[in-house]
Amino acid sequence: MRSNSSNIRVRFAPSPTGYLHIGGARTALFNWLYARKLGGVFVLRIEDTDIQRSTQESIDAIIDNIRWLGLDWDEGPILQSQRFHAYGGYAERLVREGKAYISEEKKGAKPAVILKRTSDLIVVDDLIHGRVEFDPEVVGDLVLMKSDGTPTYNFACVVDDSEMCITHIIRGDDHLSNTPKQLVLYRALGLTPPQFAHVPLILGPDGSRLSKRHGATAVGQFREEGILPEALVNFLALLGWSPGDNREMMTLEHLVASFSLERVSKKSAVFDAKKLAWLNMQYFKLRPTAEIARMALPYLEEFGVLPEEIPLPRLEAVVRLLGERFRNLRELAEKAHYFFTRTVRIDDTLFEKHLQKENAAAAIREVTGRMRALEEFTPESLEREMRAVIAERGVKAGELIQPVRVAVTGRTETPGIFETMALLGKEAVLARLEDALGRCGKRAAQGENG
RNA sequence: GGCGCCAUCGUCUAGUCUGGUCUAGGACGCCGGGUUCUCAACCCGGUAACUGGGGUUCAAAUCCCCAUGGCGCUACCA
């Protein structure tokens, strides 16, 4: 546990009924930033009172992803299910004091404990929204303990937050309507409520609350795509908050230094995947090549390249050559895998367009010959030979380079062709050029016969 | 339906509290140009917003009211 200079205590309390969501991650981040900024304590509490839907797998995944984001906690994880004993006493006390009553016996089930309604105006003093008033009638009678003997969410939440001495509850806007219920509970229990800060929701591009139908929404999915944690954290921080000085790229340290609840927006924010992609690219620029190469290894597998067929130094050279041509690791693998395969596949339309053109075969045949004679297979020597052929035939550079690019890589967009071929190596380049020439010949023969 | 929250470029936002310096700034995206063997990256340029209507005021993106719209909550789920 780290030393704390304030008595601020915040918590992140996910319910383990699924994976860690983008919205949850941002709530966790804001809580963490607040605690770290003010020297407070960050508590991780797992709200697993819904035993039907809560799973251990989900708990593990949530914890794993919080760590991956670079966040840590000072206390917990505390499982609510381990605290079932704590709630009954409070409920009994409220009954004893005449503030709650026991529901009518339903056959076969235990009676529920229900808090009687109050008539006092309920005022939420929200750190982000300011003063919000609620008619106590919207709360009505409140179930505390359900017929199955477990506490309701709002009751467990209040008891836990109080016992854990939580001073600030930072959570999603969707809970603002829950707050009057909790306030009523604090009042009934004679407890001082914590400060509330309701942060805006994260929306999908269509303006409705972000959900699965908008595509990737779980932290784990972004992780799998090859999004860097620092990029995701940075992006999330900018959703509903800004430093106010036009800064875009910020590390966790920067965020801690400049974070404040006063600068959190009231307006919900639309998740912009393109901006995330851009940020991710920016962060890739800051990562050492060797590190990126190591991270890319498993992604190459998805393209049928076995990790043992990938010498790390060679992969590093590929990553270096790729430069800024990828926005996530999956994209990197997609643009790198042809460096590791024996042959390339060129689909018909591509072949048609670039290799069936007038004189393409003849030109390729000529460069192939020149390359075969090359002692040194370097970007310089390759460029020299290619340029010679280009000059000789009086064509534009692209007219030779594009067909060669397609023949050698199977795609129209690659890093510089000379560097690409040099890295591919003489043997592979010649083999691929000859494959292409063979296919040209076959096509030509077919054309003549048919 | 009831209750609540919110409202600046397509998007994230600065500016609103403490009216004038805002002919509204930055970023992503998009469009155009440069560079160039393609694609990126990079550099230059451009596009584009104060939801509407009433007030208050010498002055309103900023304060007030109403309307409209969007979202959220309306469980013995969390």
Coordinates of C-alpha atoms (C1' of nucleotides) in Angstrom, one line a residue:
Chain A
M1 CA 0.0 0.0 0.0
R2 CA 1.3 3.4 -0.8
S3 CA 1.4 6.3 1.6
N4 CA -1.5 8.8 1.3
S5 CA -1.4 12.4 2.3
S6 CA -5.1 12.9 2.2
N7 CA -8.0 10.9 3.4
I8 CA -9.6 10.7 0.1
R9 CA -10.8 7.3 -0.8
V10 CA -12.4 6.3 -4.1
R11 CA -13.4 3.0 -5.6
F12 CA -14.1 1.3 -8.8
A13 CA -16.9 -1.3 -8.4
P14 CA -17.5 -3.3 -11.6
S15 CA -20.0 -6.1 -11.6
P16 CA -18.4 -9.2 -13.1
T17 CA -21.1 -10.1 -15.5
G18 CA -19.0 -9.5 -18.6
Y19 CA -15.8 -8.1 -19.7
L20 CA -14.3 -4.7 -18.8
H21 CA -16.0 -2.2 -21.0
I22 CA -14.6 1.0 -22.4
G23 CA -17.0 2.9 -20.2
G24 CA -16.0 1.0 -17.1
A25 CA -12.3 1.4 -18.0
R26 CA -12.8 5.2 -18.2
T27 CA -14.6 5.3 -14.8
A28 CA -11.7 3.3 -13.4
L29 CA -9.2 5.6 -14.9
F30 CA -10.9 8.8 -13.6
N31 CA -11.1 7.3 -10.1
W32 CA -7.5 6.2 -10.2
L33 CA -6.4 9.6 -11.5
Y34 CA -8.3 11.4 -8.8
A35 CA -6.8 9.2 -6.1
R36 CA -3.3 9.5 -7.4
K37 CA -3.6 13.2 -8.0
L38 CA -4.8 13.9 -4.5
G39 CA -2.8 11.2 -2.7
G40 CA -5.9 9.2 -1.9
V41 CA -6.7 5.5 -1.8
F42 CA -8.1 3.6 -4.7
V43 CA -10.2 0.6 -3.7
L44 CA -11.2 -2.2 -6.1
R45 CA -14.5 -3.8 -5.2
I46 CA -16.2 -6.5 -7.2
E47 CA -20.0 -6.2 -7.1
D48 CA -20.9 -9.8 -7.5
T49 CA -24.1 -10.0 -5.5
D50 CA -25.9 -11.2 -8.6
I51 CA -24.6 -14.7 -8.2
Q52 CA -26.5 -15.9 -11.3
R53 CA -24.6 -13.7 -13.7
S54 CA -21.3 -13.2 -12.0
T55 CA -18.4 -15.4 -13.1
Q56 CA -14.9 -15.9 -11.9
E57 CA -13.7 -15.7 -15.5
S58 CA -15.1 -12.2 -15.7
I59 CA -13.5 -11.2 -12.5
D60 CA -10.1 -12.4 -13.8
A61 CA -10.6 -10.7 -17.1
I62 CA -11.5 -7.4 -15.5
I63 CA -8.6 -7.4 -13.1
D64 CA -6.2 -8.4 -15.9
N65 CA -7.4 -5.6 -18.1
I66 CA -7.2 -3.0 -15.4
R67 CA -3.6 -4.0 -14.8
W68 CA -2.9 -4.0 -18.6
L69 CA -4.1 -0.4 -18.7
G70 CA -1.4 0.4 -16.2
L71 CA -3.7 1.1 -13.2
D72 CA -3.3 -0.4 -9.8
W73 CA -5.3 -0.3 -6.6
D74 CA -4.4 0.1 -2.9
E75 CA -7.1 -2.1 -1.4
G76 CA -9.0 -5.1 -2.7
P77 CA -10.2 -6.7 -4.8
I78 CA -13.0 -7.0 -2.3
L79 CA -15.8 -9.3 -3.3
Q80 CA -19.2 -8.2 -2.2
S81 CA -20.3 -11.9 -2.1
Q82 CA -17.9 -12.4 0.7
R83 CA -19.6 -9.7 2.7
F84 CA -23.2 -11.0 2.7
H85 CA -23.0 -11.2 6.5
A86 CA -22.5 -7.4 6.7
Y87 CA -25.8 -6.3 5.3
G88 CA -28.4 -8.1 7.4
G89 CA -27.5 -6.2 10.5
Y90 CA -28.1 -2.8 8.9
A91 CA -31.4 -4.0 7.6
E92 CA -32.5 -5.3 11.0
R93 CA -31.5 -2.1 12.6
L94 CA -33.7 -0.1 10.3
V95 CA -36.6 -2.4 11.0
R96 CA -36.0 -2.1 14.7
E97 CA -36.0 1.7 14.4
G98 CA -39.2 1.5 12.5
K99 CA -37.7 2.9 9.3
A100 CA -38.1 -0.3 7.4
Y101 CA -40.6 -3.1 7.4
I102 CA -40.8 -6.7 6.5
S103 CA -42.7 -7.7 3.4
E104 CA -45.6 -10.0 3.5
E105 CA -44.5 -13.6 3.6
K106 CA -44.5 -15.2 0.1
K107 CA -44.8 -18.9 0.2
G108 CA -41.5 -20.7 0.0
A109 CA -39.5 -17.5 0.1
K110 CA -38.0 -15.5 2.9
P111 CA -39.6 -12.1 3.4
A112 CA -37.9 -9.0 1.9
V113 CA -36.9 -6.0 4.0
I114 CA -38.2 -2.8 2.7
L115 CA -37.4 0.8 3.6
K116 CA -40.3 3.1 4.2
R117 CA -40.6 6.1 1.9
T118 CA -39.7 9.6 3.1
S119 CA -41.2 12.9 2.2
D120 CA -38.1 15.1 2.4
L121 CA -36.8 16.7 -0.7
I122 CA -33.7 14.9 -1.9
V123 CA -30.8 17.0 -3.0
V124 CA -27.7 15.6 -4.8
D125 CA -24.7 18.0 -4.7
D126 CA -22.9 16.6 -7.6
L127 CA -19.3 17.7 -8.2
I128 CA -19.8 17.7 -12.0
H129 CA -23.5 18.6 -12.3
G130 CA -24.0 20.8 -9.4
R131 CA -27.2 20.8 -7.4
V132 CA -29.9 18.3 -8.6
E133 CA -33.2 18.0 -6.8
F134 CA -35.4 15.0 -6.6
D135 CA -39.0 14.5 -5.4
P136 CA -38.8 11.8 -2.7
E137 CA -41.8 10.1 -4.4
V138 CA -39.5 8.9 -7.2
V139 CA -37.8 6.8 -4.6
G140 CA -40.8 5.4 -2.9
D141 CA -40.4 2.3 -0.8
L142 CA -37.0 0.7 -1.3
V143 CA -36.2 -2.9 -1.1
L144 CA -33.1 -3.5 1.0
M145 CA -33.0 -7.3 1.3
K146 CA -34.4 -9.5 -1.4
S147 CA -36.5 -12.6 -0.8
D148 CA -33.4 -14.7 -1.5
G149 CA -31.6 -13.1 1.4
T150 CA -29.2 -11.0 -0.6
P151 CA -29.0 -7.2 -0.5
T152 CA -30.1 -5.1 -3.4
Y153 CA -27.6 -3.1 -5.3
N154 CA -28.3 0.2 -3.8
F155 CA -28.3 -1.1 -0.3
A156 CA -25.1 -3.1 -0.6
C157 CA -23.5 -0.1 -2.3
V158 CA -24.3 2.3 0.5
V159 CA -23.3 -0.1 3.2
D160 CA -20.0 -1.0 1.4
D161 CA -19.1 2.6 0.5
S162 CA -19.8 3.6 4.1
E163 CA -17.8 0.8 5.7
M164 CA -15.0 1.3 3.3
C165 CA -15.0 5.0 4.1
I166 CA -15.4 6.0 0.5
T167 CA -15.3 9.8 0.3
H168 CA -15.9 10.3 -3.4
I169 CA -18.0 8.3 -5.7
I170 CA -17.0 8.8 -9.3
R171 CA -19.2 6.9 -11.7
G172 CA -21.2 7.0 -14.9
D173 CA -24.1 9.5 -15.5
D174 CA -26.5 6.6 -15.7
H175 CA -26.3 6.3 -11.9
L176 CA -27.4 9.9 -11.3
S177 CA -31.0 8.6 -11.1
N178 CA -29.9 6.0 -8.5
T179 CA -28.3 8.6 -6.3
P180 CA -31.5 9.8 -4.6
K181 CA -32.2 6.2 -3.5
Q182 CA -28.8 6.0 -2.0
L183 CA -29.1 9.3 -0.3
V184 CA -32.3 8.2 1.3
L185 CA -30.4 5.2 2.6
Y186 CA -27.6 7.2 4.0
R187 CA -30.1 9.4 5.8
A188 CA -32.0 6.4 7.2
L189 CA -28.8 4.9 8.5
G190 CA -27.6 8.2 9.9
L191 CA -24.5 8.3 7.8
T192 CA -22.8 11.2 6.1
P193 CA -23.0 10.6 2.3
P194 CA -19.9 10.8 0.2
Q195 CA -19.4 13.3 -2.6
F196 CA -20.8 12.3 -5.9
A197 CA -19.3 13.0 -9.3
H198 CA -21.3 11.6 -12.3
V199 CA -19.2 11.5 -15.4
P200 CA -20.8 11.6 -18.8
L201 CA -21.6 8.4 -20.7
I202 CA -19.7 7.2 -23.7
L203 CA -21.8 6.9 -26.8
G204 CA -21.6 5.0 -30.1
P205 CA -21.4 6.9 -33.4
D206 CA -25.2 6.8 -33.6
G207 CA -25.6 8.7 -30.4
S208 CA -26.9 5.9 -28.3
R209 CA -25.0 4.4 -25.4
L210 CA -22.0 2.5 -26.5
S211 CA -22.8 -1.2 -26.8
K212 CA -21.7 -4.4 -28.6
R213 CA -23.6 -3.5 -31.7
H214 CA -21.2 -0.6 -32.2
G215 CA -18.3 -3.0 -32.7
A216 CA -15.5 -3.3 -30.3
T217 CA -16.4 -2.1 -26.8
A218 CA -14.4 -4.3 -24.5
V219 CA -10.9 -3.4 -23.4
G220 CA -9.8 -6.9 -24.3
Q221 CA -10.9 -6.5 -27.9
F222 CA -8.7 -3.4 -28.4
R223 CA -5.9 -5.2 -26.7
E224 CA -6.3 -8.1 -29.2
E225 CA -6.3 -5.7 -32.1
G226 CA -2.9 -4.5 -31.0
I227 CA -3.9 -1.2 -29.4
L228 CA -1.3 0.0 -27.0
P229 CA -2.5 0.5 -23.4
E230 CA -1.0 4.0 -23.2
A231 CA -2.9 4.9 -26.4
L232 CA -6.2 3.6 -25.0
V233 CA -5.7 5.3 -21.7
N234 CA -4.8 8.6 -23.4
F235 CA -7.9 8.3 -25.6
L236 CA -10.2 7.5 -22.7
A237 CA -8.9 10.4 -20.7
L238 CA -9.9 12.7 -23.5
L239 CA -13.4 11.4 -23.6
G240 CA -15.2 13.7 -21.2
W241 CA -12.2 15.5 -20.0
S242 CA -9.5 17.7 -21.4
P243 CA -6.5 19.4 -19.9
G244 CA -7.6 22.7 -21.3
D245 CA -4.3 23.6 -23.0
N246 CA -4.7 21.8 -26.3
R247 CA -2.5 18.9 -25.3
E248 CA -3.4 15.6 -27.0
M249 CA -0.7 13.2 -26.0
M250 CA -0.3 12.5 -22.4
T251 CA 1.2 9.8 -20.3
L252 CA -0.4 8.5 -17.1
E253 CA 2.0 10.8 -15.2
H254 CA 0.9 13.8 -17.2
L255 CA -2.7 12.8 -16.7
V256 CA -2.2 12.5 -13.0
A257 CA -0.6 15.9 -12.9
S258 CA -3.3 17.8 -14.7
F259 CA -6.5 15.8 -13.9
S260 CA -9.3 17.5 -12.0
L261 CA -13.0 16.8 -11.7
E262 CA -13.7 20.4 -12.4
R263 CA -12.6 19.9 -16.0
V264 CA -14.8 16.9 -16.6
S265 CA -17.5 17.6 -19.1
K266 CA -21.2 17.2 -18.5
K267 CA -21.8 16.2 -22.0
S268 CA -21.7 12.6 -23.2
A269 CA -19.0 11.8 -25.7
V270 CA -19.0 9.8 -28.9
F271 CA -16.4 7.1 -29.2
D272 CA -14.2 7.9 -32.3
A273 CA -12.3 4.8 -33.4
K274 CA -10.3 6.8 -35.9
K275 CA -8.9 9.1 -33.3
L276 CA -7.9 6.1 -31.2
A277 CA -6.2 4.6 -34.3
W278 CA -4.3 7.9 -34.8
L279 CA -3.2 8.0 -31.2
N280 CA -2.1 4.4 -31.3
M281 CA 0.1 5.2 -34.3
Q282 CA 1.6 8.1 -32.4
Y283 CA 2.5 5.8 -29.6
F284 CA 4.0 3.2 -31.8
K285 CA 6.4 5.9 -33.0
L286 CA 7.6 6.1 -29.5
R287 CA 8.1 2.4 -29.0
P288 CA 11.5 0.8 -29.8
T289 CA 11.5 -1.3 -32.9
A290 CA 12.6 -4.4 -31.0
E291 CA 9.6 -4.1 -28.7
I292 CA 7.1 -3.8 -31.5
A293 CA 8.6 -6.8 -33.3
R294 CA 8.2 -8.9 -30.2
M295 CA 4.6 -7.8 -29.8
A296 CA 3.9 -8.5 -33.4
L297 CA 5.0 -12.1 -33.3
P298 CA 1.7 -13.7 -32.3
Y299 CA -0.2 -11.6 -34.8
L300 CA 1.8 -13.0 -37.7
E301 CA 0.5 -16.4 -36.7
E302 CA -2.9 -15.3 -37.7
F303 CA -1.6 -15.0 -41.3
G304 CA -0.3 -18.6 -41.3
V305 CA 3.3 -17.7 -40.4
L306 CA 4.7 -19.9 -37.7
P307 CA 6.7 -18.0 -35.0
E308 CA 9.6 -20.4 -35.4
E309 CA 9.9 -19.3 -39.1
I310 CA 10.4 -15.7 -38.0
P311 CA 13.9 -14.7 -37.0
L312 CA 13.5 -11.8 -34.6
P313 CA 16.2 -9.7 -36.2
R314 CA 14.5 -10.1 -39.6
L315 CA 11.2 -9.2 -38.1
E316 CA 12.8 -6.1 -36.6
A317 CA 14.1 -5.1 -40.0
V318 CA 10.6 -5.5 -41.4
V319 CA 9.1 -3.4 -38.7
R320 CA 11.7 -0.7 -39.3
L321 CA 11.0 -0.8 -43.0
L322 CA 7.2 -0.6 -42.5
G323 CA 7.8 2.6 -40.6
E324 CA 4.5 4.3 -39.8
R325 CA 2.4 2.1 -42.1
F326 CA 0.3 0.5 -39.4
R327 CA -2.0 1.7 -36.8
N328 CA -2.2 -1.5 -34.7
L329 CA -0.5 -4.8 -34.5
R330 CA -3.0 -6.7 -36.5
E331 CA -2.5 -4.2 -39.4
L332 CA 1.2 -4.6 -39.0
A333 CA 1.0 -8.4 -39.4
E334 CA -1.2 -8.0 -42.4
K335 CA 1.4 -5.8 -44.0
A336 CA 4.4 -7.9 -43.0
H337 CA 3.5 -11.5 -43.5
Y338 CA 4.7 -11.7 -47.1
F339 CA 8.2 -11.2 -45.8
F340 CA 8.0 -14.6 -44.2
T341 CA 6.1 -16.7 -46.7
R342 CA 7.7 -18.8 -49.4
T343 CA 5.5 -17.5 -52.2
V344 CA 2.9 -14.8 -52.6
R345 CA -0.6 -15.1 -53.7
I346 CA -1.7 -12.6 -56.4
D347 CA -5.3 -12.6 -57.0
D348 CA -6.6 -12.5 -60.6
T349 CA -7.8 -9.0 -60.8
L350 CA -4.5 -7.7 -59.4
F351 CA -2.5 -9.9 -61.8
E352 CA -4.7 -8.8 -64.7
K353 CA -4.3 -5.1 -63.9
H354 CA -0.6 -5.0 -63.3
L355 CA 1.1 -7.9 -65.0
Q356 CA -1.0 -8.5 -68.1
K357 CA -0.2 -5.1 -69.5
E358 CA 1.7 -4.4 -72.7
N359 CA 5.4 -5.2 -72.3
A360 CA 5.1 -5.9 -68.6
A361 CA 6.4 -9.5 -69.0
A362 CA 9.3 -8.4 -71.2
A363 CA 10.3 -5.7 -68.8
I364 CA 10.1 -8.0 -65.8
R365 CA 12.1 -10.6 -67.7
E366 CA 14.8 -8.1 -68.3
V367 CA 15.1 -6.9 -64.7
T368 CA 15.0 -10.5 -63.5
G369 CA 18.0 -11.2 -65.7
R370 CA 19.9 -8.2 -64.4
M371 CA 19.1 -9.1 -60.8
R372 CA 20.3 -12.6 -61.2
A373 CA 23.6 -11.2 -62.2
L374 CA 23.8 -9.0 -59.2
E375 CA 26.6 -9.7 -56.7
E376 CA 25.2 -7.4 -54.1
F377 CA 21.5 -7.4 -53.6
T378 CA 21.1 -4.0 -51.9
P379 CA 18.6 -1.2 -52.3
E380 CA 21.3 0.8 -54.2
S381 CA 22.2 -1.9 -56.7
L382 CA 18.5 -2.8 -57.2
E383 CA 17.6 0.8 -57.8
R384 CA 20.5 1.1 -60.2
E385 CA 19.3 -1.9 -62.3
M386 CA 15.7 -0.9 -62.2
R387 CA 16.4 2.7 -63.2
A388 CA 18.6 1.4 -66.0
V389 CA 15.7 -0.7 -67.5
I390 CA 13.3 2.2 -67.0
A391 CA 15.6 4.6 -68.9
E392 CA 16.4 2.0 -71.6
R393 CA 12.7 1.3 -72.3
G394 CA 11.7 4.9 -72.0
V395 CA 8.9 4.2 -69.6
K396 CA 7.7 5.9 -66.5
A397 CA 9.2 4.6 -63.3
G398 CA 5.8 3.3 -62.1
E399 CA 5.2 1.4 -65.2
L400 CA 8.0 -1.0 -64.2
I401 CA 7.9 -0.7 -60.5
Q402 CA 4.2 -1.4 -60.0
P403 CA 4.2 -4.7 -61.8
V404 CA 7.4 -5.7 -60.0
R405 CA 5.9 -4.7 -56.7
V406 CA 2.8 -6.8 -57.4
A407 CA 4.9 -9.8 -58.5
V408 CA 7.1 -9.7 -55.5
T409 CA 4.7 -8.8 -52.7
G410 CA 1.2 -9.6 -54.1
R411 CA 0.1 -6.1 -53.2
T412 CA 0.1 -2.6 -54.6
E413 CA 1.0 -0.8 -51.4
T414 CA 4.3 -1.6 -49.8
P415 CA 7.3 0.2 -48.4
G416 CA 9.9 1.3 -51.0
I417 CA 10.3 -1.4 -53.6
F418 CA 14.1 -1.4 -53.5
E419 CA 14.3 -1.8 -49.8
T420 CA 11.6 -4.3 -49.8
M421 CA 13.3 -6.5 -52.4
A422 CA 16.7 -6.2 -50.6
L423 CA 15.1 -7.3 -47.4
L424 CA 13.3 -10.1 -49.1
G425 CA 16.6 -11.4 -50.5
K426 CA 17.8 -12.4 -53.9
E427 CA 16.5 -15.9 -53.8
A428 CA 12.9 -15.0 -52.9
V429 CA 12.7 -12.1 -55.2
L430 CA 13.9 -14.1 -58.2
A431 CA 11.6 -17.0 -57.4
R432 CA 8.6 -14.7 -57.1
L433 CA 9.5 -12.9 -60.3
E434 CA 9.8 -16.1 -62.1
D435 CA 6.5 -17.4 -60.7
A436 CA 4.9 -14.3 -62.1
L437 CA 6.6 -14.7 -65.4
G438 CA 5.4 -18.2 -65.6
R439 CA 1.9 -17.2 -65.0
C440 CA 2.2 -14.5 -67.7
G441 CA 3.4 -17.1 -70.1
K442 CA 0.6 -19.5 -69.3
R443 CA -1.9 -16.7 -69.8
A444 CA -0.3 -15.8 -73.1
A445 CA -0.4 -19.4 -74.3
Q446 CA -4.0 -19.7 -73.2
G447 CA -4.8 -16.6 -75.0
E448 CA -3.2 -17.8 -78.3
N449 CA -4.9 -21.2 -78.1
G450 CA -8.3 -20.2 -77.1
Chain B
rG1 C1' -45.8 8.4 -19.8
rG2 C1' -43.1 10.2 -15.2
rC3 C1' -38.4 11.9 -13.4
rG4 C1' -33.5 13.5 -14.4
rC5 C1' -29.3 15.0 -17.3
rC6 C1' -27.3 17.4 -21.5
rA7 C1' -26.9 20.9 -25.9
rU8 C1' -20.0 24.9 -29.6
rC9 C1' -17.3 22.3 -36.4
rG10 C1' -19.0 15.2 -38.9
rU11 C1' -16.2 13.6 -34.0
rC12 C1' -13.2 14.8 -29.3
rU13 C1' -13.0 19.5 -27.3
rA14 C1' -11.1 25.1 -25.7
rG15 C1' -14.0 29.2 -24.5
rU16 C1' -19.5 29.5 -20.3
rC17 C1' -18.6 29.8 -13.5
rU18 C1' -15.6 35.5 -13.4
rG19 C1' -20.5 38.7 -20.3
rG20 C1' -16.5 42.6 -24.1
rU21 C1' -9.8 40.4 -25.9
rC22 C1' -14.3 34.9 -30.0
rU23 C1' -14.9 38.1 -37.5
rA24 C1' -15.1 31.2 -31.9
rG25 C1' -9.0 28.2 -30.9
rG26 C1' -6.8 23.1 -31.1
rA27 C1' -7.0 17.8 -32.4
rC28 C1' -9.1 13.6 -35.3
rG29 C1' -11.6 13.0 -39.9
rC30 C1' -12.5 14.7 -44.7
rC31 C1' -10.9 17.6 -49.2
rG32 C1' -6.8 19.8 -52.0
rG33 C1' -1.5 20.5 -52.7
rG34 C1' 3.8 19.4 -51.9
rU35 C1' 7.3 15.1 -51.6
rU36 C1' 7.3 10.4 -54.3
rC37 C1' 8.1 3.9 -57.2
rU38 C1' 2.8 2.7 -54.6
rC39 C1' 0.9 3.3 -49.7
rA40 C1' 1.8 5.4 -45.3
rA41 C1' 4.4 9.1 -42.6
rC42 C1' 5.7 14.2 -43.0
rC43 C1' 4.9 19.5 -44.5
rC44 C1' 1.4 23.3 -46.4
rG45 C1' -3.5 24.9 -47.4
rG46 C1' -8.8 24.3 -47.0
rU47 C1' -13.7 22.5 -45.1
rA48 C1' -16.8 23.0 -40.9
rA49 C1' -20.0 24.9 -35.1
rC50 C1' -22.2 28.6 -30.8
rU51 C1' -30.1 23.9 -31.6
rG52 C1' -34.3 27.6 -32.1
rG53 C1' -37.1 31.6 -29.9
rG54 C1' -37.7 35.2 -26.4
rG55 C1' -35.6 38.2 -22.6
rU56 C1' -31.5 40.9 -19.3
rU57 C1' -27.5 44.2 -20.9
rC58 C1' -24.2 49.6 -23.9
rA59 C1' -22.5 44.4 -25.1
rA60 C1' -24.3 37.2 -24.8
rA61 C1' -21.4 31.2 -27.2
rU62 C1' -21.1 33.0 -22.2
rC63 C1' -26.7 35.1 -17.6
rC64 C1' -32.4 34.0 -17.3
rC65 C1' -36.9 31.7 -19.4
rC66 C1' -39.4 28.8 -22.9
rA67 C1' -39.4 25.4 -26.9
rU68 C1' -37.0 21.5 -29.5
rG69 C1' -33.8 17.6 -29.7
rG70 C1' -30.6 13.7 -27.7
rC71 C1' -29.5 10.5 -23.8
rG72 C1' -30.3 8.2 -19.1
rC73 C1' -33.3 6.2 -15.1
rU74 C1' -37.9 4.4 -14.1
rA75 C1' -36.6 -4.1 -11.0
rC76 C1' -36.9 -8.2 -4.8
rC77 C1' -30.3 -6.5 -12.2
rA78 C1' -26.0 -4.3 -11.0

